[in-house]
Coordinates of C-alpha atoms in Angstrom, one line a residue:
M1 CA 0.0 0.0 0.0
F2 CA 1.3 3.4 -0.9
Y3 CA 0.8 5.7 2.1
I4 CA 1.4 9.2 3.4
S5 CA 1.9 10.3 7.0
C6 CA -0.8 11.7 9.2
Q7 CA 1.1 15.0 9.6
I8 CA 0.8 15.7 5.9
I9 CA -2.9 14.8 5.6
R10 CA -3.8 16.8 8.7
S11 CA -1.9 19.8 7.4
L12 CA -3.7 19.4 4.0
V13 CA -7.1 19.3 5.7
F14 CA -6.3 22.4 7.7
F15 CA -5.0 24.1 4.6
L16 CA -8.1 23.3 2.5
E17 CA -10.3 24.6 5.4
R18 CA -8.4 27.8 5.5
Q19 CA -9.1 28.2 1.7
G20 CA -12.8 28.2 2.6
M21 CA -13.5 24.5 1.7
C22 CA -16.5 22.8 3.2
S23 CA -15.4 20.7 6.2
K24 CA -18.3 18.2 5.8
Q25 CA -17.2 17.4 2.2
I26 CA -13.6 17.1 3.3
E27 CA -14.7 14.7 6.1
A28 CA -16.7 12.7 3.6
L29 CA -13.7 12.1 1.4
L30 CA -11.7 10.7 4.4
G31 CA -14.6 8.7 5.9
E32 CA -13.7 6.7 9.0
R33 CA -10.1 7.7 8.7
L34 CA -11.1 11.2 10.0
K35 CA -10.6 9.9 13.5
D36 CA -7.0 9.2 12.8
L37 CA -6.0 12.8 12.1
D38 CA -4.8 13.3 15.7
D39 CA -2.8 10.0 15.7
V40 CA 0.8 11.0 14.8
S41 CA 1.7 7.4 14.0
A42 CA -1.2 6.9 11.6
R43 CA -0.7 6.5 7.8
F44 CA -3.2 7.3 5.2
P45 CA -3.6 5.8 1.7
I46 CA -2.1 8.0 -1.1
T47 CA -5.6 8.0 -2.6
D48 CA -6.8 10.1 0.4
Y49 CA -4.2 12.7 -0.5
E50 CA -5.1 12.6 -4.2
S51 CA -8.8 12.9 -3.5
L52 CA -8.4 15.9 -1.3
M53 CA -6.1 17.6 -3.7
H54 CA -8.3 16.9 -6.7
Y55 CA -11.4 18.2 -4.8
G56 CA -9.5 21.3 -3.8
D57 CA -8.4 21.9 -7.4
K58 CA -11.9 21.5 -8.8
I59 CA -13.6 23.7 -6.2
L60 CA -11.0 26.5 -6.1
Q61 CA -10.1 26.2 -9.8
Q62 CA -6.4 26.0 -8.9
E63 CA -4.2 23.5 -10.8
H64 CA -1.3 24.9 -8.7
I65 CA -2.9 24.0 -5.4
G66 CA 0.0 21.7 -4.6
L67 CA 2.5 24.6 -4.8
E68 CA 0.4 26.6 -2.4
F69 CA 0.1 23.8 0.0
G70 CA 3.8 23.0 -0.1
N71 CA 4.7 26.6 0.6
S72 CA 2.5 26.5 3.7
L73 CA 4.3 23.6 5.2
K74 CA 7.0 23.8 7.9
A75 CA 9.8 21.3 8.5
Q76 CA 7.9 20.1 11.6
N77 CA 5.2 18.8 9.3
W78 CA 7.7 16.2 8.0
G79 CA 7.9 14.3 11.3
L80 CA 11.2 12.9 12.3
L81 CA 12.8 14.0 9.0
G82 CA 11.8 17.6 9.6
H83 CA 13.4 17.6 13.1
V84 CA 16.6 16.1 11.8
A85 CA 16.8 18.4 8.8
L86 CA 16.4 21.5 11.0
V87 CA 19.5 20.6 13.1
S88 CA 21.7 19.5 10.2
K89 CA 24.9 21.3 9.3
N90 CA 24.0 22.3 5.8
L91 CA 21.6 21.6 2.9
E92 CA 23.7 18.7 1.7
K93 CA 23.4 16.9 5.0
A94 CA 19.6 17.7 5.2
L95 CA 19.2 16.1 1.7
E96 CA 21.2 13.0 2.9
H97 CA 18.7 12.6 5.7
A98 CA 15.8 13.2 3.3
Q99 CA 16.9 10.4 1.0
R100 CA 17.1 8.0 3.9
L101 CA 13.9 9.0 5.8
S102 CA 11.5 10.2 3.0
K103 CA 9.7 6.8 3.1
T104 CA 8.6 7.4 6.7
I105 CA 6.5 10.3 5.3
R106 CA 5.4 8.7 2.0
N107 CA 6.5 5.5 0.3
I108 CA 5.3 6.2 -3.2
G109 CA 8.6 7.7 -4.5
H110 CA 12.3 8.2 -3.8
I111 CA 14.7 11.2 -3.9
E112 CA 17.7 11.2 -6.2
L113 CA 20.6 13.7 -6.1
V114 CA 23.0 13.6 -9.0
S115 CA 26.0 15.9 -9.8
E116 CA 26.3 17.3 -13.3
D117 CA 29.4 19.4 -13.8
E118 CA 28.9 22.5 -11.7
F119 CA 25.2 21.8 -11.2
C120 CA 23.1 19.3 -9.2
R121 CA 19.9 17.6 -10.2
L122 CA 17.5 16.8 -7.4
S123 CA 14.7 14.5 -8.6
W124 CA 11.7 12.8 -7.2
H125 CA 10.7 9.6 -8.9
A126 CA 7.2 8.2 -8.2
Q127 CA 6.7 4.4 -8.2
S128 CA 3.1 4.7 -9.4
N129 CA 1.1 7.1 -11.7
I130 CA -0.1 9.9 -9.6
Q131 CA -1.4 13.4 -10.3
H132 CA 0.9 16.4 -10.3
Y133 CA -0.1 17.8 -6.9
M134 CA 2.4 15.8 -4.9
V135 CA 5.5 16.8 -7.0
D136 CA 4.4 20.4 -6.7
E137 CA 4.0 20.2 -3.0
L138 CA 7.4 18.5 -2.5
F139 CA 9.3 20.9 -4.7
S140 CA 7.7 24.1 -3.3
S141 CA 8.2 22.9 0.3
W142 CA 11.8 21.9 -0.3
L143 CA 12.5 25.4 -1.8
S144 CA 10.7 27.1 1.1
F145 CA 12.8 25.1 3.6
A146 CA 16.0 26.2 1.8
K147 CA 15.0 29.9 1.7
H148 CA 13.9 30.1 5.3
C149 CA 16.4 27.8 7.1
C150 CA 19.7 28.8 5.5
H151 CA 22.1 31.0 7.4
N152 CA 22.1 34.7 6.5
H153 CA 19.4 34.1 3.9
A154 CA 21.8 32.5 1.4
D155 CA 21.0 32.6 -2.3
V156 CA 19.3 29.3 -3.2
S157 CA 18.1 30.3 -6.7
L158 CA 17.3 27.5 -9.1
E159 CA 18.7 27.2 -12.6
K160 CA 15.9 25.2 -14.1
V161 CA 12.8 23.1 -13.1
Q162 CA 11.6 20.1 -15.0
L163 CA 8.1 18.8 -14.5
T164 CA 6.4 15.8 -16.2
R165 CA 3.0 17.4 -16.0
P166 CA 1.7 19.3 -19.1
T167 CA 1.7 23.1 -19.3
P168 CA -1.0 24.4 -16.9
T169 CA -3.6 27.1 -17.5
P170 CA -2.2 30.6 -17.9
E171 CA -3.4 31.6 -14.4
S172 CA -1.6 28.6 -12.8
L173 CA 1.5 29.1 -15.0
T174 CA 1.9 32.5 -13.4
V175 CA 2.1 30.9 -10.0
Y176 CA 4.6 28.3 -11.1
K177 CA 6.8 31.1 -12.4
Q178 CA 6.5 33.1 -9.2
V179 CA 7.4 30.1 -7.0
F180 CA 10.4 28.8 -9.0
N181 CA 11.6 32.1 -10.5
C182 CA 13.6 30.2 -13.2
P183 CA 13.0 28.5 -16.6
I184 CA 10.4 25.7 -16.3
E185 CA 10.2 22.8 -18.7
F186 CA 6.8 21.0 -18.7
S187 CA 6.1 17.6 -20.2
A188 CA 9.7 16.7 -19.2
N189 CA 11.1 13.2 -18.8
S190 CA 11.6 13.7 -15.0
N191 CA 10.5 15.9 -12.1
S192 CA 13.7 17.7 -11.2
L193 CA 15.2 20.8 -9.6
I194 CA 18.5 21.9 -11.1
F195 CA 20.8 24.3 -9.1
S196 CA 24.4 25.2 -8.5
K197 CA 26.5 22.7 -6.5
S198 CA 27.5 25.6 -4.2
I199 CA 24.0 25.6 -2.7
L200 CA 24.6 22.2 -1.1
K201 CA 27.2 23.9 1.2
C202 CA 24.8 26.5 2.5
R203 CA 24.8 26.4 6.3
L204 CA 21.6 26.1 8.2
Q205 CA 20.6 28.4 11.0
S206 CA 20.5 26.0 13.9
P207 CA 23.0 23.1 13.5
N208 CA 23.1 20.9 16.5
P209 CA 25.3 17.7 16.0
E210 CA 24.4 16.3 19.4
L211 CA 20.6 16.5 18.9
E212 CA 21.1 15.3 15.3
N213 CA 22.7 12.1 16.5
I214 CA 20.0 11.6 19.2
L215 CA 17.3 11.9 16.5
L216 CA 19.2 9.7 14.1
S217 CA 19.3 6.9 16.7
Q218 CA 15.5 6.6 16.1
V219 CA 15.9 6.2 12.4
D220 CA 16.6 2.5 12.1
T221 CA 13.5 1.7 14.2
A222 CA 11.3 4.0 12.2
V223 CA 12.5 2.7 8.9
S224 CA 12.3 -1.0 9.8
Q225 CA 8.7 -0.7 11.1
H226 CA 7.6 0.9 7.9
D227 CA 9.4 -1.8 5.9
Y228 CA 7.5 -4.5 7.6
A229 CA 4.1 -2.8 7.0
S230 CA 5.0 -2.4 3.3
Q231 CA 6.0 -6.0 2.9
L232 CA 2.7 -7.0 4.6
V233 CA 0.7 -4.9 2.2
T234 CA 2.4 -6.5 -0.8
F235 CA 1.6 -9.9 0.6
I236 CA -2.1 -9.0 1.2
N237 CA -2.4 -7.8 -2.3
T238 CA -1.1 -11.0 -3.8
Q239 CA -3.5 -13.1 -1.7
L240 CA -6.8 -11.2 -2.4
P241 CA -9.6 -12.2 -2.8
H242 CA -8.4 -14.8 -0.3
I243 CA -8.1 -13.2 3.2
P244 CA -4.7 -14.3 4.7
T245 CA -4.1 -14.9 8.4
L246 CA -1.4 -13.4 10.5
E247 CA 0.3 -16.8 10.8
Q248 CA 0.5 -17.1 7.0
A249 CA 1.9 -13.6 6.8
S250 CA 4.6 -14.3 9.5
I251 CA 5.7 -17.4 7.5
Q252 CA 5.9 -15.3 4.3
L253 CA 8.0 -12.7 6.0
N254 CA 10.1 -15.3 7.8
I255 CA 9.5 -13.7 11.2
K256 CA 7.9 -14.9 14.4
K257 CA 4.2 -14.2 14.8
R258 CA 4.7 -12.4 18.1
T259 CA 7.5 -10.3 16.7
L260 CA 5.3 -9.3 13.7
Q261 CA 2.5 -8.4 16.1
R262 CA 4.8 -6.2 18.1
H263 CA 6.0 -4.3 15.1
L264 CA 2.4 -3.6 14.1
S265 CA 1.5 -2.7 17.6
N266 CA 4.3 -0.1 17.7
Q267 CA 2.5 1.6 14.8
Q268 CA -0.9 1.3 16.4
L269 CA -1.8 -1.3 13.8
S270 CA -3.1 -4.9 13.7
F271 CA -3.1 -7.3 10.9
S272 CA -6.8 -7.2 10.5
K273 CA -6.7 -3.4 10.4
L274 CA -4.0 -3.5 7.7
I275 CA -6.2 -5.8 5.6
D276 CA -9.2 -3.5 6.2
Q277 CA -7.1 -0.4 5.2
Q278 CA -5.9 -2.1 2.0
R279 CA -9.4 -3.2 1.0
K280 CA -10.6 0.4 1.6
L281 CA -7.8 1.7 -0.7
L282 CA -8.4 -0.9 -3.4
A283 CA -12.2 -0.4 -3.3
K284 CA -11.8 3.3 -3.9
E285 CA -9.2 2.8 -6.7
M286 CA -11.5 0.2 -8.5
L287 CA -14.5 2.4 -8.1
L288 CA -12.8 5.3 -9.7
K289 CA -11.6 3.0 -12.6
G290 CA -15.2 2.2 -13.4
L291 CA -15.6 -1.3 -11.8
S292 CA -19.1 -2.3 -10.6
A293 CA -19.8 -2.9 -6.9
L294 CA -20.2 -6.6 -7.7
E295 CA -16.8 -6.8 -9.4
I296 CA -15.1 -5.0 -6.5
S297 CA -16.7 -7.3 -3.9
N298 CA -15.5 -10.4 -5.8
K299 CA -12.0 -9.0 -6.2
L300 CA -11.6 -8.0 -2.6
G301 CA -13.0 -11.2 -1.0
F302 CA -16.4 -10.0 0.3
S303 CA -19.0 -12.7 0.8
E304 CA -21.6 -10.7 -1.1
Q305 CA -22.2 -7.3 -2.6
S306 CA -24.1 -6.0 0.4
A307 CA -21.1 -6.7 2.6
L308 CA -19.0 -4.4 0.4
Q309 CA -21.7 -1.7 0.6
R310 CA -21.7 -1.8 4.4
A311 CA -17.9 -1.7 4.5
F312 CA -17.8 1.2 2.1
K313 CA -20.3 3.2 4.2
R314 CA -18.2 2.5 7.3
W315 CA -15.1 3.7 5.5
Y316 CA -16.4 6.8 3.8
K317 CA -19.7 7.5 5.5
T318 CA -21.5 7.3 2.2
T319 CA -22.5 4.8 -0.5
P320 CA -20.1 4.1 -3.5
K321 CA -22.5 5.9 -5.8
K322 CA -22.7 9.0 -3.8
F323 CA -18.9 8.9 -3.2
L324 CA -18.3 8.7 -6.9
A325 CA -20.6 11.7 -7.5
L326 CA -18.7 13.8 -4.9
Y327 CA -15.3 12.9 -6.3
T328 CA -16.2 13.7 -9.9
I329 CA -17.6 17.2 -9.2

């Protein structure tokens, strides 16, 4: 399952509400997951992020809503990564931590930093087809961090930005130019920020090696716990419509049943909850792809179509038909 941290989803909900969006409609998109907004260890399906962004775009008529959201974020919204980044020596060190810890925030992509003569190329590669909102959010938030956290307001100007998305509307294009303030290539082969190598050496305002080491001591635990959950989701996906047991999962992962339970418990998860979350995610994806309720219930291992209807209403507080109408506004 591709997921994103509670901190990002909660920040997105607050951001949309500040833009005047209807709270009830936002809540309808999250369904029963709404109660997890205050659980810092909770993870949300990427489709929740996509749905909220798509809804905000349609209501506000802002293709660039990801840029605005990213610019509103603070490093603290990135969880452990944000705290480590703030006390790093320079931007290069902060990026090293980002490459290692980014999957504790979202596991749908990875960061790549490549040197090209006197320039560097910072890219984000998604593992699945997603809309442009997340790339916009990431790039604008990274740029905002660099501008506000570098010592003596160092020059962190970009040389060029490449985006795989097509050219936006004239109104949104103006915002892209304002945010990046450099040439932008749309419909590019990758999503990349290109800048001078010297920027990597820009010192941050509050380096603290001692605190950095203390925070990094938590990294291995955080990363390993997320890895187990990701492996479990892959296993669940290969088993559906059969519903696997925890014992079968522990055998597949070559780990003791109690150890696996402990790792899940550390994330306020259970195996049954993980299965439920994955069925929720897949049901939404299949519905948006045009599959019927009967087809979805068969693919996800529900005993009958009415069982899927009940589960969907528990997840999203509405029926599949009404949910689809809300999403396609």
